[in-house]
Tab-separated table of C-alpha atoms and ligand atoms in Angstrom:
chain	number	residue	atom	x	y	z
A	8	MET	CA	20.119	10.639	-3.826
A	9	GLU	CA	16.459	9.793	-3.152
A	10	ASN	CA	15.044	6.514	-4.337
A	11	LEU	CA	12.044	6.418	-6.668
A	12	GLU	CA	9.081	4.820	-4.999
A	13	ILE	CA	7.665	1.774	-6.756
A	14	LYS	CA	4.173	0.929	-5.563
A	15	SER	CA	3.612	-2.763	-6.176
A	16	ILE	CA	0.426	-3.150	-4.102
A	17	PHE	CA	-2.237	-0.872	-2.672
A	18	PHE	CA	-5.748	-1.278	-1.320
A	19	LYS	CA	-8.299	1.476	-1.822
A	20	ASP	CA	-12.110	1.632	-1.675
A	21	ASP	CA	-12.552	-2.141	-1.378
A	22	MET	CA	-10.260	-2.836	-4.319
A	23	LEU	CA	-6.799	-4.379	-4.357
A	24	TYR	CA	-4.509	-2.858	-6.989
A	25	LEU	CA	-1.449	-4.801	-8.128
A	26	ILE	CA	1.129	-3.553	-10.591
A	27	ASP	CA	0.802	-6.048	-13.438
A	28	GLN	CA	4.211	-7.722	-13.358
A	29	ARG	CA	3.478	-9.709	-16.523
A	30	LYS	CA	3.533	-6.473	-18.488
A	31	LEU	CA	6.634	-4.817	-17.034
A	32	PRO	CA	8.883	-3.242	-18.187
A	33	LEU	CA	6.914	-2.405	-21.338
A	34	LYS	CA	3.759	-1.163	-19.603
A	35	GLU	CA	3.139	0.139	-16.083
A	36	GLU	CA	-0.466	-0.911	-15.553
A	37	TYR	CA	-2.402	-1.892	-12.441
A	38	PHE	CA	-4.639	-4.940	-12.200
A	39	ALA	CA	-7.652	-4.377	-9.956
A	40	CYS	CA	-9.144	-7.175	-7.823
A	41	ASN	CA	-12.591	-6.723	-6.337
A	42	ASN	CA	-12.998	-10.247	-4.957
A	43	TYR	CA	-10.861	-13.046	-3.575
A	44	LYS	CA	-11.168	-15.156	-6.722
A	45	SER	CA	-9.519	-12.426	-8.766
A	46	VAL	CA	-6.732	-12.293	-6.152
A	47	TYR	CA	-6.289	-16.060	-6.675
A	48	LYS	CA	-5.978	-15.462	-10.419
A	49	ALA	CA	-3.500	-12.612	-9.882
A	50	ILE	CA	-1.250	-14.850	-7.762
A	51	LYS	CA	-1.554	-17.913	-10.011
A	52	ASP	CA	-0.871	-15.963	-13.230
A	53	MET	CA	2.007	-14.073	-11.567
A	54	ILE	CA	0.429	-10.649	-11.971
A	55	VAL	CA	1.754	-10.368	-8.432
A	56	ARG	CA	4.801	-12.481	-7.551
A	57	GLY	CA	7.608	-12.649	-5.019
A	58	ALA	CA	6.959	-14.345	-1.688
A	59	PRO	CA	6.253	-11.270	0.514
A	60	ALA	CA	4.081	-9.578	-2.137
A	61	ILE	CA	2.073	-12.783	-2.584
A	62	GLY	CA	1.504	-12.878	1.198
A	63	ILE	CA	0.160	-9.330	1.388
A	64	ALA	CA	-2.006	-9.822	-1.716
A	65	ALA	CA	-3.503	-12.931	-0.073
A	66	ALA	CA	-4.164	-10.996	3.147
A	67	TYR	CA	-6.214	-8.471	1.169
A	68	GLY	CA	-7.823	-11.391	-0.668
A	69	MET	CA	-9.129	-12.504	2.730
A	70	VAL	CA	-10.418	-8.989	3.435
A	71	LEU	CA	-12.296	-9.047	0.123
A	72	ALA	CA	-13.711	-12.480	1.006
A	73	ALA	CA	-14.910	-11.170	4.383
A	74	LYS	CA	-16.621	-8.265	2.610
A	75	GLU	CA	-18.336	-10.672	0.219
A	76	PHE	CA	-19.706	-12.850	3.059
A	77	LEU	CA	-20.641	-9.966	5.337
A	78	TYR	CA	-24.390	-10.540	5.145
A	79	GLU	CA	-24.253	-14.293	5.765
A	80	ASN	CA	-25.146	-15.572	9.224
A	81	LYS	CA	-22.158	-15.857	11.581
A	82	GLY	CA	-21.621	-19.613	11.075
A	83	ASN	CA	-21.624	-19.289	7.290
A	84	PHE	CA	-19.461	-16.158	7.428
A	85	LEU	CA	-16.734	-18.005	9.350
A	86	SER	CA	-16.875	-21.231	7.351
A	87	ASN	CA	-16.900	-19.344	4.025
A	88	LEU	CA	-13.860	-17.427	5.197
A	89	ILE	CA	-11.992	-20.663	5.933
A	90	ASN	CA	-12.962	-22.007	2.488
A	91	ALA	CA	-11.779	-18.802	0.820
A	92	GLY	CA	-8.459	-19.193	2.648
A	93	ASN	CA	-8.105	-22.760	1.421
A	94	TYR	CA	-8.915	-21.641	-2.111
A	95	LEU	CA	-6.299	-18.859	-2.029
A	96	ARG	CA	-3.715	-21.243	-0.542
A	97	LYS	CA	-3.855	-23.341	-3.719
A	98	SER	CA	-2.806	-20.481	-5.992
A	99	ARG	CA	0.933	-21.211	-5.626
A	100	PRO	CA	2.440	-23.905	-3.408
A	101	THR	CA	6.057	-22.953	-2.651
A	102	ALA	CA	6.143	-19.507	-0.990
A	103	VAL	CA	5.147	-20.017	2.640
A	104	ASN	CA	4.280	-16.320	3.037
A	105	LEU	CA	0.975	-17.153	1.357
A	106	SER	CA	-0.230	-19.548	4.086
A	107	TRP	CA	1.398	-17.393	6.748
A	108	ALA	CA	-0.751	-14.419	5.703
A	109	ILE	CA	-3.967	-16.424	5.361
A	110	ASP	CA	-3.430	-18.089	8.759
A	111	ASN	CA	-2.766	-14.728	10.387
A	112	LEU	CA	-6.171	-13.472	9.266
A	113	LEU	CA	-8.008	-16.714	10.030
A	114	ASN	CA	-6.546	-16.676	13.552
A	115	ILE	CA	-7.953	-13.190	14.094
A	116	ALA	CA	-11.368	-14.319	12.869
A	117	ALA	CA	-11.243	-17.369	15.175
A	118	LYS	CA	-10.121	-15.330	18.170
A	119	HIS	CA	-12.999	-12.876	17.703
A	120	LYS	CA	-15.633	-15.381	16.617
A	121	ASP	CA	-18.098	-13.924	19.127
A	122	LYS	CA	-18.102	-10.564	17.357
A	123	THR	CA	-20.370	-9.676	14.425
A	124	PRO	CA	-19.207	-10.333	10.837
A	125	GLU	CA	-18.894	-6.599	10.351
A	126	GLU	CA	-16.647	-6.217	13.408
A	127	ILE	CA	-14.532	-9.163	12.249
A	128	TYR	CA	-14.286	-7.631	8.775
A	129	TYR	CA	-12.817	-4.411	10.231
A	130	LEU	CA	-10.360	-6.391	12.362
A	131	LEU	CA	-9.199	-8.293	9.277
A	132	TYR	CA	-8.865	-5.077	7.315
A	133	ASP	CA	-6.756	-3.517	10.105
A	134	LYS	CA	-4.552	-6.601	10.272
A	135	ALA	CA	-3.942	-6.628	6.501
A	136	ARG	CA	-3.019	-2.927	6.664
A	137	GLU	CA	-0.658	-3.605	9.558
A	138	MET	CA	0.976	-6.496	7.661
A	139	GLU	CA	1.412	-4.234	4.638
A	140	ARG	CA	3.132	-1.556	6.745
A	141	GLU	CA	5.217	-4.164	8.571
A	142	ASP	CA	6.519	-5.651	5.332
A	143	LEU	CA	8.105	-2.365	4.340
A	144	LEU	CA	9.561	-1.779	7.820
A	145	THR	CA	10.920	-5.329	7.931
A	146	ASN	CA	12.645	-4.861	4.590
A	147	LYS	CA	14.239	-1.631	5.769
A	148	LYS	CA	15.460	-3.391	8.936
A	149	MET	CA	16.997	-6.269	6.972
A	150	ALA	CA	18.625	-3.787	4.642
A	151	GLU	CA	20.473	-2.148	7.552
A	152	PHE	CA	22.500	-5.353	7.906
A	153	GLN	CA	24.256	-4.383	4.672
A	154	ASP	CA	26.838	-2.759	6.954
A	155	GLU	CA	27.861	-6.185	8.206
A	156	ILE	CA	28.115	-7.971	4.867
A	157	ILE	CA	28.868	-5.500	2.071
A	158	PRO	CA	32.304	-3.891	1.778
A	159	GLN	CA	32.780	-0.244	0.740
A	160	LYS	CA	33.344	-1.351	-2.842
A	161	ALA	CA	31.536	-4.479	-4.029
A	162	THR	CA	30.325	-6.272	-7.110
A	163	ILE	CA	27.179	-8.197	-6.245
A	164	LEU	CA	25.398	-10.930	-8.164
A	165	THR	CA	21.658	-11.385	-7.714
A	166	HIS	CA	19.015	-13.726	-9.096
A	167	CYS	CA	15.325	-13.308	-9.977
A	168	ASN	CA	13.575	-10.203	-8.606
A	169	THR	CA	13.687	-9.500	-4.899
A	170	GLY	CA	12.988	-5.786	-5.054
A	171	ALA	CA	10.119	-3.412	-4.390
A	172	LEU	CA	8.020	-5.394	-6.856
A	173	ALA	CA	8.421	-8.659	-4.946
A	174	THR	CA	7.395	-7.010	-1.679
A	175	VAL	CA	5.340	-4.055	-0.486
A	176	GLY	CA	8.404	-1.891	-1.030
A	177	TRP	CA	12.207	-1.663	-0.887
A	178	GLY	CA	12.777	-5.403	-1.274
A	179	THR	CA	14.710	-8.194	0.419
A	180	ALA	CA	18.025	-9.000	-1.339
A	181	LEU	CA	17.599	-6.013	-3.649
A	182	GLY	CA	16.615	-3.928	-0.606
A	183	VAL	CA	20.004	-4.713	0.960
A	184	ILE	CA	21.670	-3.648	-2.294
A	185	ARG	CA	19.556	-0.432	-2.386
A	186	THR	CA	20.528	0.565	1.142
A	187	ALA	CA	24.210	-0.141	0.464
A	188	PHE	CA	24.020	2.013	-2.677
A	189	TYR	CA	22.205	4.903	-0.950
A	190	SER	CA	24.646	4.753	1.945
A	191	GLY	CA	27.325	5.838	-0.557
A	192	LYS	CA	29.036	2.523	-1.202
A	193	ASP	CA	30.594	1.830	-4.586
A	194	ILE	CA	28.231	-0.905	-5.726
A	195	PHE	CA	27.991	-2.735	-9.034
A	196	VAL	CA	25.262	-5.311	-9.642
A	197	TYR	CA	25.099	-8.222	-12.064
A	198	ALA	CA	21.472	-9.320	-12.485
A	199	ASP	CA	20.751	-12.816	-13.810
A	200	GLU	CA	18.033	-12.691	-16.463
A	201	THR	CA	16.353	-15.670	-14.691
A	202	ARG	CA	14.874	-17.952	-17.312
A	203	PRO	CA	12.134	-18.887	-17.968
A	204	ARG	CA	9.993	-16.024	-16.606
A	205	LEU	CA	12.800	-13.474	-16.914
A	206	GLN	CA	12.126	-11.712	-13.616
A	207	GLY	CA	15.755	-10.533	-13.632
A	208	ALA	CA	15.593	-9.079	-17.132
A	209	ARG	CA	12.107	-7.618	-16.928
A	210	LEU	CA	11.829	-6.583	-13.289
A	211	THR	CA	15.226	-6.324	-11.563
A	212	ALA	CA	16.776	-4.502	-14.518
A	213	TRP	CA	13.787	-2.110	-14.481
A	214	GLU	CA	14.193	-1.407	-10.776
A	215	LEU	CA	17.981	-0.948	-11.055
A	216	MET	CA	17.547	1.383	-14.018
A	217	LYS	CA	14.907	3.508	-12.266
A	218	GLU	CA	17.380	4.199	-9.477
A	219	ASN	CA	20.557	4.462	-11.545
A	220	ILE	CA	22.282	1.697	-9.620
A	221	PRO	CA	25.325	0.723	-11.736
A	222	SER	CA	24.551	-2.706	-13.161
A	223	LYS	CA	24.574	-5.139	-16.059
A	224	LEU	CA	22.138	-7.834	-17.068
A	225	ILE	CA	23.597	-11.279	-17.803
A	226	ALA	CA	22.291	-14.530	-19.230
A	227	ASP	CA	22.033	-17.023	-16.355
A	228	SER	CA	24.865	-19.148	-17.747
A	229	VAL	CA	27.355	-16.241	-17.499
A	230	ALA	CA	27.284	-16.258	-13.686
A	231	ALA	CA	29.693	-19.210	-13.244
A	232	THR	CA	32.363	-17.552	-15.380
A	233	LEU	CA	32.110	-14.267	-13.460
A	234	ILE	CA	32.369	-16.108	-10.144
A	235	ARG	CA	35.351	-18.227	-11.257
A	236	ASP	CA	37.153	-15.169	-12.603
A	237	GLY	CA	36.956	-13.418	-9.232
A	238	LYS	CA	34.558	-10.738	-10.520
A	239	ILE	CA	31.898	-11.275	-7.839
A	240	ASP	CA	32.437	-10.279	-4.197
A	241	LEU	CA	29.168	-11.670	-2.884
A	242	ILE	CA	25.841	-13.139	-3.968
A	243	LEU	CA	22.497	-12.008	-2.557
A	244	VAL	CA	19.256	-13.880	-3.192
A	245	GLY	CA	15.763	-13.970	-1.682
A	246	ALA	CA	13.753	-16.970	-0.480
A	247	ASP	CA	10.315	-18.498	-0.811
A	248	ARG	CA	10.540	-20.945	2.077
A	249	ILE	CA	13.298	-21.627	4.587
A	250	ALA	CA	13.219	-24.904	6.517
A	251	SER	CA	14.269	-25.265	10.189
A	252	ASN	CA	17.773	-26.347	9.148
A	253	GLY	CA	18.276	-23.384	6.795
A	254	ASP	CA	17.621	-25.221	3.504
A	255	THR	CA	16.157	-22.551	1.249
A	256	ALA	CA	13.714	-22.755	-1.642
A	257	ASN	CA	14.149	-19.918	-4.101
A	258	LYS	CA	13.836	-19.269	-7.817
A	259	ILE	CA	15.126	-22.047	-10.061
A	260	GLY	CA	18.829	-21.521	-10.677
A	261	THR	CA	19.630	-20.434	-7.128
A	262	PHE	CA	20.982	-23.876	-6.181
A	263	MET	CA	23.327	-23.910	-9.176
A	264	LEU	CA	24.658	-20.462	-8.196
A	265	SER	CA	25.247	-21.653	-4.639
A	266	VAL	CA	27.310	-24.628	-5.844
A	267	VAL	CA	29.563	-22.402	-7.944
A	268	ALA	CA	29.834	-19.884	-5.093
A	269	LYS	CA	30.922	-22.623	-2.698
A	270	THR	CA	33.492	-23.969	-5.160
A	271	TYR	CA	35.113	-20.535	-5.496
A	272	ASN	CA	34.603	-19.373	-1.869
A	273	VAL	CA	32.287	-16.504	-2.725
A	274	PRO	CA	29.921	-15.556	0.141
A	275	PHE	CA	26.340	-16.569	-0.601
A	276	TYR	CA	23.632	-14.750	1.391
A	277	VAL	CA	19.880	-15.341	1.602
A	278	VAL	CA	17.753	-12.333	2.604
A	279	ALA	CA	14.209	-13.030	3.835
A	280	PRO	CA	11.772	-11.885	6.534
A	281	SER	CA	10.694	-14.199	9.386
A	282	SER	CA	7.446	-14.823	7.505
A	283	THR	CA	9.467	-16.885	4.991
A	284	PHE	CA	10.666	-19.371	7.638
A	285	ASP	CA	8.678	-22.590	7.882
A	286	LEU	CA	9.598	-24.138	11.212
A	287	SER	CA	7.053	-26.901	10.726
A	288	ILE	CA	9.459	-28.613	8.327
A	289	LYS	CA	12.866	-30.024	9.174
A	290	SER	CA	14.594	-29.722	5.828
A	291	GLY	CA	14.221	-28.737	2.195
A	292	GLU	CA	13.061	-32.266	1.355
A	293	ASP	CA	9.632	-31.307	2.670
A	294	ILE	CA	9.230	-28.269	0.420
A	295	ILE	CA	6.747	-28.608	-2.417
A	296	ILE	CA	8.249	-27.269	-5.625
A	297	GLU	CA	5.788	-25.716	-8.024
A	298	GLU	CA	5.888	-26.933	-11.626
A	299	ARG	CA	4.626	-24.452	-14.173
A	300	SER	CA	3.363	-24.574	-17.730
A	301	PRO	CA	5.604	-25.991	-20.516
A	302	ASP	CA	4.798	-22.854	-22.513
A	303	GLU	CA	7.053	-20.816	-20.206
A	304	VAL	CA	10.001	-22.772	-21.657
A	305	LEU	CA	8.720	-23.450	-25.176
A	306	LYS	CA	7.996	-19.761	-25.799
A	307	ILE	CA	9.445	-16.360	-25.049
A	308	GLY	CA	6.468	-14.043	-24.762
A	309	ASN	CA	4.203	-15.231	-27.566
A	310	THR	CA	7.034	-16.445	-29.768
A	311	GLN	CA	7.511	-20.190	-30.042
A	312	ILE	CA	11.245	-20.991	-29.653
A	313	ALA	CA	11.153	-24.796	-29.404
A	314	PRO	CA	9.191	-27.463	-31.282
A	315	LYS	CA	5.543	-27.165	-30.334
A	316	ASP	CA	4.464	-29.682	-27.672
A	317	PHE	CA	8.059	-30.821	-27.033
A	318	PRO	CA	8.174	-32.359	-23.513
A	319	VAL	CA	9.279	-29.900	-20.833
A	320	TYR	CA	10.311	-30.061	-17.179
A	321	ASN	CA	9.680	-26.634	-15.650
A	322	PRO	CA	10.133	-26.427	-11.860
A	323	ALA	CA	9.752	-22.819	-10.702
A	324	PHE	CA	12.025	-23.199	-7.662
A	325	ASP	CA	14.892	-25.253	-6.316
A	326	VAL	CA	16.293	-25.900	-2.864
A	327	THR	CA	19.722	-24.658	-1.840
A	328	PRO	CA	21.145	-26.878	0.897
A	329	HIS	CA	22.066	-24.963	4.041
A	330	GLU	CA	25.726	-26.023	3.696
A	331	ASN	CA	26.018	-23.736	0.657
A	332	ILE	CA	24.681	-20.657	2.463
A	333	THR	CA	27.056	-18.286	4.252
A	334	ALA	CA	24.324	-16.552	6.274
A	335	ILE	CA	20.608	-15.803	6.253
A	336	ILE	CA	19.620	-12.206	6.876
A	337	CYS	CA	16.236	-11.614	8.448
A	338	GLU	CA	14.888	-8.518	10.215
A	339	LYS	CA	16.167	-9.765	13.578
A	340	ALA	CA	19.748	-10.740	12.780
A	341	VAL	CA	22.327	-12.080	10.395
A	342	ILE	CA	21.903	-15.784	11.092
A	343	ARG	CA	25.090	-17.800	10.767
A	344	LYS	CA	25.873	-21.511	11.185
A	345	PRO	CA	24.840	-23.746	12.869
A	346	PHE	CA	21.538	-22.746	11.266
A	347	SER	CA	19.220	-25.228	13.050
A	348	GLU	CA	20.339	-23.980	16.433
A	349	ASN	CA	20.429	-20.293	15.577
A	350	ILE	CA	17.115	-20.273	13.702
A	351	ALA	CA	15.429	-22.026	16.654
A	352	LYS	CA	16.911	-19.530	19.133
A	353	LEU	CA	15.786	-16.570	17.069
A	354	SER	CA	12.267	-17.905	16.612
A	355	GLU	CA	11.854	-17.928	20.392
A	356	GLU	CA	12.543	-14.176	20.476
A	357	LYS	CA	9.511	-11.932	20.146
B	30	MRU	O1	8.131	-17.149	-9.124
B	30	MRU	P1	8.396	-15.863	-8.403
B	30	MRU	O2	8.754	-14.738	-9.311
B	30	MRU	O3	7.296	-15.528	-7.430
B	30	MRU	O4	9.690	-16.198	-7.531
B	30	MRU	C1	10.239	-15.189	-6.741
B	30	MRU	C2	11.468	-15.590	-6.039
B	30	MRU	O5	11.924	-16.710	-6.136
B	30	MRU	C3	12.066	-14.587	-5.123
B	30	MRU	O6	13.459	-14.716	-5.079
B	30	MRU	C4	11.494	-14.802	-3.712
B	30	MRU	O7	10.108	-14.819	-3.739
B	30	MRU	C5	11.933	-13.741	-2.773
B	30	MRU	S1	11.215	-12.215	-3.219
B	30	MRU	C6	11.571	-11.044	-2.103
């Protein structure tokens, strides 16, 4: 069976097009960005979301910034580019792929600072294109490791959306599930709805349905019962930032899942590309967790479900301690414990 291609991001004629993830699954519309400030808005408002997709969107945001400053003198061109990068960086704090992408492009600009703004612009454009292509290839590589971790028949639990929508294509955790399914394995998926933004209900369910992958949607609080009752063979989640010791920030609710998984000895895997590793930090304690608007909890869509203005605590992510993780799958390997040692070794490899 062939998979249906979902195009989350594309760049054409100096415009960045992003499938508007706020509107899925009801409407399949694209949001067009013609400058870096609209890319900032798209990331902040979660028109585009998912760590790898945010990174590639930001890379094209930098290309749009370079285009905007093209006719400035060289000094202004370079300093405006750095400022645009700093502006984009502030759109969302947790996913490290954002800074990773911006730094990649700023390093190119710095390395070629003797060239003209126009030459630098083309180099940045080529780099963003390469990063876009690489993201898809990386996901396909990670997905091949399904052989090592998924049995011939498996019921898999997943959280949030880690599919084609969260990346340039294929996905991270959901990419592993896709490849297992297309390789002929007997796969069944439980998708957590993922309150409050409902990425599981709106986006993962939509992706699973498009490809006829056998699955059911569950309220987040059902997961513990399924795990305790022996109904889940393994859990696969994505990541927004992985510290040097393997502590992993991911969508709120991931930590809770990991605790239940550990209690009942269910393997708990994180799937993420190298661009999600932040080796500048030792542990999860150093990860900044984004807090989002109270309205995300007080309302569902436009419908108020709690007393207006009731106080809310709404962290968008949590940190799963490395002890609760069975292995981390990246494009280079299935990384097992001890994580600090094995992550360091792998990062030395080209
Ligand atoms: O707030 P979001 O929807 O951007 O959060 C997304 C997640 O937490 C994903 O699990 C993570 O980015 C990995 S996506 C391949």
